[in-house]
Amino acid sequence: MTILFYILGYLAVAGFICMAYLKIRSYMAASPLHVRWELYPVPHEGSKTVYGGSFMEEKDWWTQPRHISHWGDIKALLTEVLFLHATFEHNIKLWVRSYPFHVGMYMLMGGTIIVLCAAFAQLFGLNPQGGLMLFVGNVINAMVLVGTLCIIIGGIGLIERRRNDDGLRRYSTPEHYFNLVIFIVFGLLGLAAWAFSPSYFELARTFIYNLITLNFAPQTSMLFSLHLLVGFFLLIWIPMTHMGHVFMKYFTYHDIRWGDEPTSYSEKNKQKILEALKFNVTWSAKHISGDGAPKSWVDVATTNPTEKKED
Amino acid sequence: MKDNLRLTDVSTVEGQMVSIDLKEIPELAVDMHTMPWKPFTDEQKENTACILDEVSVLNIPKPKSREEEEELVNKFLSGMRKLFTKENNWTFLPMLETSMDYCAQCNSCSEACHLYEMSGENEMYRPNFRSEIFRRIYKQYVKKEPLAKWRYGDMDLNWKTVARLGELAYRCNLCRRCAQTCPIGVDNGLLAREIRKLFSQEMGIYPRELHERGTMNHMKAGSSTGMTPEVVKENVEFIDEDYTEITGVGIHTPFDVQGADIMLLHNAGEIMAWPENIASFSLIFQEAGLSWTLSSKALAYDGVNYGVFYDDAQTARIALQHMMAAKELGVKKIVIGECGHAHKALTVIADRVIPFEYQVPRESCYVTLRDIVMSGRLKLDPSRNNFPVTLHDPCNVVRLMGIVEPQREIIRKIAPQFREMPHHGVDNYCCGGGSGFAIMTRNNIEQWRGNISGRKKMWQIAEAFKDCLGPETRKYICAPCSNCKGQIREILEHNDLYTKNNFAYGGLVELIVNAMTNVEPGFIKFEGEEGAED
């Protein structure tokens, strides 16, 4: 049973990585090159970003070197991820519930990374009872308390909002509630494990240390074990749902909303256009299918459907 | 009805699903009436699927038998499958898939939508309403995901669902203001356009103004207006003559000048409806000493590309012909006239559709004009424009291309009483005629534009001029986009706002010409004061 528990842990991590990989691969494979579909403001436009301007405001812009402010992109993404800026600006009633919920998750995710580092430090000889580890332990225990409370409060708030807002209720499916309940349970079990154990950090670090050293020692806290089991489920479940936006947001922002690279600056894209135009088209409407003969996008684009064929 | 409307009603309700109560529509500071809906005739009800609301854009024939109902559904499903293949939809598939899979149903987009707000917050106008129906169908009937009904919600798929979804795709101006607010990057405007594509490209269902009278006419006659090359040249010659007389400056519009620096691409609708716009461009370019030309080649004297509103194949065909004409003339760049969707179609969309070897660089006329005005090549007297001026931002040029400042630099230089609208720049609202509606007038579409889609723009205009509303002060609405002008014209005319408020509307070039010192004064006419002006 103990080994099974650890196996589930490995599977959860591997499952998350695989599912995220599959989703990202599917996105990348969907098209060799999609059209430009940018939406302003685009944050890498430097001083123009303030008012939503673009390089296309410049005379003969194609003759100028292309300047991209990567720092602008990073700043915008951090503002969005850390503060949920768009929700704050456009849906404040949701933000007051969603923000603590997300902060709670960030706390636990960040905490997990710190614990992972602590486990590796232990592996490389750092005294688990030493001062540094004690300090890290106190930080983690504080983060877990705040994080789990945030998830519970935010999660309950989000359910309440979905139940009581007339608009949101119509669009909420059983899965929305299920997801929120699962997170709340995860938070409650984490909080209980924190409350009824001498140190949550000790439990977490020991588990991760055992995981990386293949030492399948039994768990000492039932609450912590249940908390982890729910966490394993979430790791696999998140990429399978709309919550996959945790990693897909990179693409919806960087590749689509801010994806403004003109073809004149990209030799790679020049080739990709030629590739894509060779795809066969099977749309059935008369103005595309014409005489029904197989055709590529090149054939379609170079055909005038109003011209009568001369035999 | 709005309080009870559920997503599943699209497949269950018999007859008209939604009724927009005109009493729910917000009132404005300017005297803008609501226009009563004209009821559908018995014949329309019998033969057409006018079952969504008071409007019918697509005129989908009502199925007469079980077989016809099934045929409609099957064609729709066939199109939906193709929409999600790389081969048929490489242009938009990544955006489509992310918008299908990652929406958190937070409804942050609702408040951003002018249609939702101005319909009195009718549920049907939430940007997510049509998207969610589309998603549920996809997950349940195309992707056939396990537990789809539980996970994403149930949706019965029958002919009513299909017909209503098609119509719903045309209750959106494709302005993408909703997409701007989405925390995740979901794009409900894109989904509306993808549904339009599915109907057009697979089912052969489209608004006749966009297809038969739009893109097909463009490819057949040479222009969506129906003007042939000969007619265009004649009309422009007349415009030159007329405006030489009006302005007192000899105007000559060049055609087919081989090796010119610039090929100017107008929306040909200007030639017929706003000749002063054509004349103004010719006058400015001529006085600035540019090397430029129009093309008289079929398709290339009309910059419109209605394909961007509903069909990728038509978009590509027209964009390719625009590029080819410029290549043949050997120009250094195409300058796109005052037409928003022509800007986006040729500059942004065509950029990754037309092979690079066929591309000619494209520049917005706002940029070219800014260069002319700021370089001092024209003698301008801003006091000639000493009346309140506000600027409309065409979505396609501003939010979707980031061309925000050039037009403002010009106006700040030549119009001393310039004032911004609330929510200007990339936060602007659609004029209400976006995505093809400006050219549609039937089956309550003009009522829809007056009652709902164009209302927020008029609110913005009224706010911009709130200190000088009324007939005493002349006011100029600068709308540098042909379709936007058409929409604004209709609202002003219908509500008699020319006389009640002394509004004039027009483009950017007219405002520049009005300030040119070598032009007879009073180029811009304020119809409310026609007698005084004349």
PDB file of C-alpha atoms in Angstrom, chain B residues 291-403:
ATOM      1  CA  SER B 291       4.620  59.868 -56.715  1.00  0.00           C
ATOM      2  CA  TRP B 292       1.433  57.878 -56.644  1.00  0.00           C
ATOM      3  CA  THR B 293      -1.280  56.205 -58.647  1.00  0.00           C
ATOM      4  CA  LEU B 294      -4.569  54.380 -58.510  1.00  0.00           C
ATOM      5  CA  SER B 295      -4.933  51.087 -60.337  1.00  0.00           C
ATOM      6  CA  SER B 296      -7.695  50.548 -62.844  1.00  0.00           C
ATOM      7  CA  LYS B 297      -7.184  46.812 -62.781  1.00  0.00           C
ATOM      8  CA  ALA B 298     -10.281  44.847 -61.805  1.00  0.00           C
ATOM      9  CA  LEU B 299     -10.413  44.316 -58.015  1.00  0.00           C
ATOM     10  CA  ALA B 300      -7.487  46.665 -57.399  1.00  0.00           C
ATOM     11  CA  TYR B 301      -9.440  49.907 -57.481  1.00  0.00           C
ATOM     12  CA  ASP B 302     -11.582  48.628 -54.630  1.00  0.00           C
ATOM     13  CA  GLY B 303      -9.746  47.978 -51.387  1.00  0.00           C
ATOM     14  CA  VAL B 304     -12.669  46.309 -49.645  1.00  0.00           C
ATOM     15  CA  ASN B 305     -12.307  42.660 -48.785  1.00  0.00           C
ATOM     16  CA  TYR B 306     -15.563  41.448 -47.319  1.00  0.00           C
ATOM     17  CA  GLY B 307     -14.036  37.986 -47.084  1.00  0.00           C
ATOM     18  CA  VAL B 308     -12.501  38.950 -43.733  1.00  0.00           C
ATOM     19  CA  PHE B 309     -15.991  39.047 -42.273  1.00  0.00           C
ATOM     20  CA  TYR B 310     -17.036  35.521 -43.234  1.00  0.00           C
ATOM     21  CA  ASP B 311     -14.822  33.454 -45.543  1.00  0.00           C
ATOM     22  CA  ASP B 312     -11.087  32.663 -45.751  1.00  0.00           C
ATOM     23  CA  ALA B 313     -11.094  31.615 -49.408  1.00  0.00           C
ATOM     24  CA  GLN B 314     -12.667  34.865 -50.529  1.00  0.00           C
ATOM     25  CA  THR B 315     -10.290  36.829 -48.296  1.00  0.00           C
ATOM     26  CA  ALA B 316      -7.248  35.211 -49.865  1.00  0.00           C
ATOM     27  CA  ARG B 317      -8.502  35.599 -53.433  1.00  0.00           C
ATOM     28  CA  ILE B 318      -9.138  39.311 -53.127  1.00  0.00           C
ATOM     29  CA  ALA B 319      -5.976  40.066 -51.144  1.00  0.00           C
ATOM     30  CA  LEU B 320      -3.906  38.237 -53.759  1.00  0.00           C
ATOM     31  CA  GLN B 321      -5.363  40.360 -56.557  1.00  0.00           C
ATOM     32  CA  HIS B 322      -4.627  43.551 -54.632  1.00  0.00           C
ATOM     33  CA  MET B 323      -1.008  42.503 -54.262  1.00  0.00           C
ATOM     34  CA  MET B 324      -0.696  41.384 -57.873  1.00  0.00           C
ATOM     35  CA  ALA B 325      -1.944  44.719 -59.168  1.00  0.00           C
ATOM     36  CA  ALA B 326       0.650  46.553 -57.096  1.00  0.00           C
ATOM     37  CA  LYS B 327       3.363  44.171 -58.276  1.00  0.00           C
ATOM     38  CA  GLU B 328       2.391  44.777 -61.888  1.00  0.00           C
ATOM     39  CA  LEU B 329       2.610  48.527 -61.404  1.00  0.00           C
ATOM     40  CA  GLY B 330       5.979  48.122 -59.753  1.00  0.00           C
ATOM     41  CA  VAL B 331       5.116  50.431 -56.866  1.00  0.00           C
ATOM     42  CA  LYS B 332       7.184  50.578 -53.699  1.00  0.00           C
ATOM     43  CA  LYS B 333       4.199  50.327 -51.390  1.00  0.00           C
ATOM     44  CA  ILE B 334       0.440  50.157 -51.183  1.00  0.00           C
ATOM     45  CA  VAL B 335      -1.142  52.914 -49.139  1.00  0.00           C
ATOM     46  CA  ILE B 336      -4.532  51.868 -47.861  1.00  0.00           C
ATOM     47  CA  GLY B 337      -7.201  54.561 -47.857  1.00  0.00           C
ATOM     48  CA  GLU B 338      -9.776  55.255 -45.182  1.00  0.00           C
ATOM     49  CA  CYS B 339     -11.200  51.759 -44.857  1.00  0.00           C
ATOM     50  CA  GLY B 340     -10.658  49.852 -41.633  1.00  0.00           C
ATOM     51  CA  HIS B 341     -11.223  46.296 -42.728  1.00  0.00           C
ATOM     52  CA  ALA B 342      -9.140  46.841 -45.885  1.00  0.00           C
ATOM     53  CA  HIS B 343      -6.304  47.828 -43.572  1.00  0.00           C
ATOM     54  CA  LYS B 344      -6.545  44.651 -41.555  1.00  0.00           C
ATOM     55  CA  ALA B 345      -7.215  42.304 -44.473  1.00  0.00           C
ATOM     56  CA  LEU B 346      -4.283  43.410 -46.554  1.00  0.00           C
ATOM     57  CA  THR B 347      -1.749  44.390 -43.910  1.00  0.00           C
ATOM     58  CA  VAL B 348      -2.255  41.858 -41.134  1.00  0.00           C
ATOM     59  CA  ILE B 349      -4.249  38.879 -42.438  1.00  0.00           C
ATOM     60  CA  ALA B 350      -2.672  38.720 -45.889  1.00  0.00           C
ATOM     61  CA  ASP B 351       0.774  38.881 -44.308  1.00  0.00           C
ATOM     62  CA  ARG B 352       0.715  35.161 -43.521  1.00  0.00           C
ATOM     63  CA  VAL B 353      -1.552  34.027 -46.330  1.00  0.00           C
ATOM     64  CA  ILE B 354       0.017  35.475 -49.472  1.00  0.00           C
ATOM     65  CA  PRO B 355       3.471  34.088 -50.353  1.00  0.00           C
ATOM     66  CA  PHE B 356       6.063  36.706 -49.531  1.00  0.00           C
ATOM     67  CA  GLU B 357       7.339  36.924 -53.108  1.00  0.00           C
ATOM     68  CA  TYR B 358       3.908  38.257 -54.131  1.00  0.00           C
ATOM     69  CA  GLN B 359       3.698  40.736 -51.302  1.00  0.00           C
ATOM     70  CA  VAL B 360       4.120  44.484 -51.643  1.00  0.00           C
ATOM     71  CA  PRO B 361       4.647  46.499 -48.433  1.00  0.00           C
ATOM     72  CA  ARG B 362       1.472  48.072 -47.071  1.00  0.00           C
ATOM     73  CA  GLU B 363       1.122  51.280 -45.125  1.00  0.00           C
ATOM     74  CA  SER B 364      -1.852  52.932 -43.497  1.00  0.00           C
ATOM     75  CA  CYS B 365      -2.930  56.217 -45.032  1.00  0.00           C
ATOM     76  CA  TYR B 366      -2.961  57.667 -41.512  1.00  0.00           C
ATOM     77  CA  VAL B 367       0.809  57.198 -41.421  1.00  0.00           C
ATOM     78  CA  THR B 368       1.356  58.626 -44.907  1.00  0.00           C
ATOM     79  CA  LEU B 369      -0.870  61.592 -44.097  1.00  0.00           C
ATOM     80  CA  ARG B 370       0.879  62.183 -40.791  1.00  0.00           C
ATOM     81  CA  ASP B 371       4.169  62.334 -42.641  1.00  0.00           C
ATOM     82  CA  ILE B 372       2.751  64.859 -45.114  1.00  0.00           C
ATOM     83  CA  VAL B 373       1.099  67.070 -42.512  1.00  0.00           C
ATOM     84  CA  MET B 374       3.933  67.065 -39.990  1.00  0.00           C
ATOM     85  CA  SER B 375       6.595  67.652 -42.622  1.00  0.00           C
ATOM     86  CA  GLY B 376       5.004  70.988 -43.489  1.00  0.00           C
ATOM     87  CA  ARG B 377       4.509  70.159 -47.154  1.00  0.00           C
ATOM     88  CA  LEU B 378       0.986  71.567 -47.048  1.00  0.00           C
ATOM     89  CA  LYS B 379       0.071  75.090 -46.009  1.00  0.00           C
ATOM     90  CA  LEU B 380      -2.492  74.596 -43.293  1.00  0.00           C
ATOM     91  CA  ASP B 381      -4.552  77.057 -41.301  1.00  0.00           C
ATOM     92  CA  PRO B 382      -5.991  75.351 -38.184  1.00  0.00           C
ATOM     93  CA  SER B 383      -8.380  78.268 -37.603  1.00  0.00           C
ATOM     94  CA  ARG B 384     -10.392  76.975 -40.544  1.00  0.00           C
ATOM     95  CA  ASN B 385     -11.162  73.952 -38.393  1.00  0.00           C
ATOM     96  CA  ASN B 386     -12.055  75.943 -35.339  1.00  0.00           C
ATOM     97  CA  PHE B 387     -15.044  73.879 -34.311  1.00  0.00           C
ATOM     98  CA  PRO B 388     -15.268  70.926 -31.929  1.00  0.00           C
ATOM     99  CA  VAL B 389     -13.897  67.764 -33.505  1.00  0.00           C
ATOM    100  CA  THR B 390     -13.906  64.255 -32.122  1.00  0.00           C
ATOM    101  CA  LEU B 391     -12.275  61.144 -33.532  1.00  0.00           C
ATOM    102  CA  HIS B 392     -13.753  57.705 -34.022  1.00  0.00           C
ATOM    103  CA  ASP B 393     -11.243  54.849 -33.832  1.00  0.00           C
ATOM    104  CA  PRO B 394     -12.019  52.124 -36.379  1.00  0.00           C
ATOM    105  CA  CYS B 395     -11.521  48.811 -34.550  1.00  0.00           C
ATOM    106  CA  ASN B 396      -9.673  47.188 -37.425  1.00  0.00           C
ATOM    107  CA  VAL B 397      -7.032  49.895 -37.580  1.00  0.00           C
ATOM    108  CA  VAL B 398      -6.706  50.761 -33.915  1.00  0.00           C
ATOM    109  CA  ARG B 399      -7.407  47.790 -31.644  1.00  0.00           C
ATOM    110  CA  LEU B 400      -6.348  45.226 -34.232  1.00  0.00           C
ATOM    111  CA  MET B 401      -3.346  47.013 -35.743  1.00  0.00           C
ATOM    112  CA  GLY B 402      -2.177  49.420 -33.082  1.00  0.00           C
ATOM    113  CA  ILE B 403      -2.313  52.484 -35.329  1.00  0.00           C
TER     114      ILE B 403
END
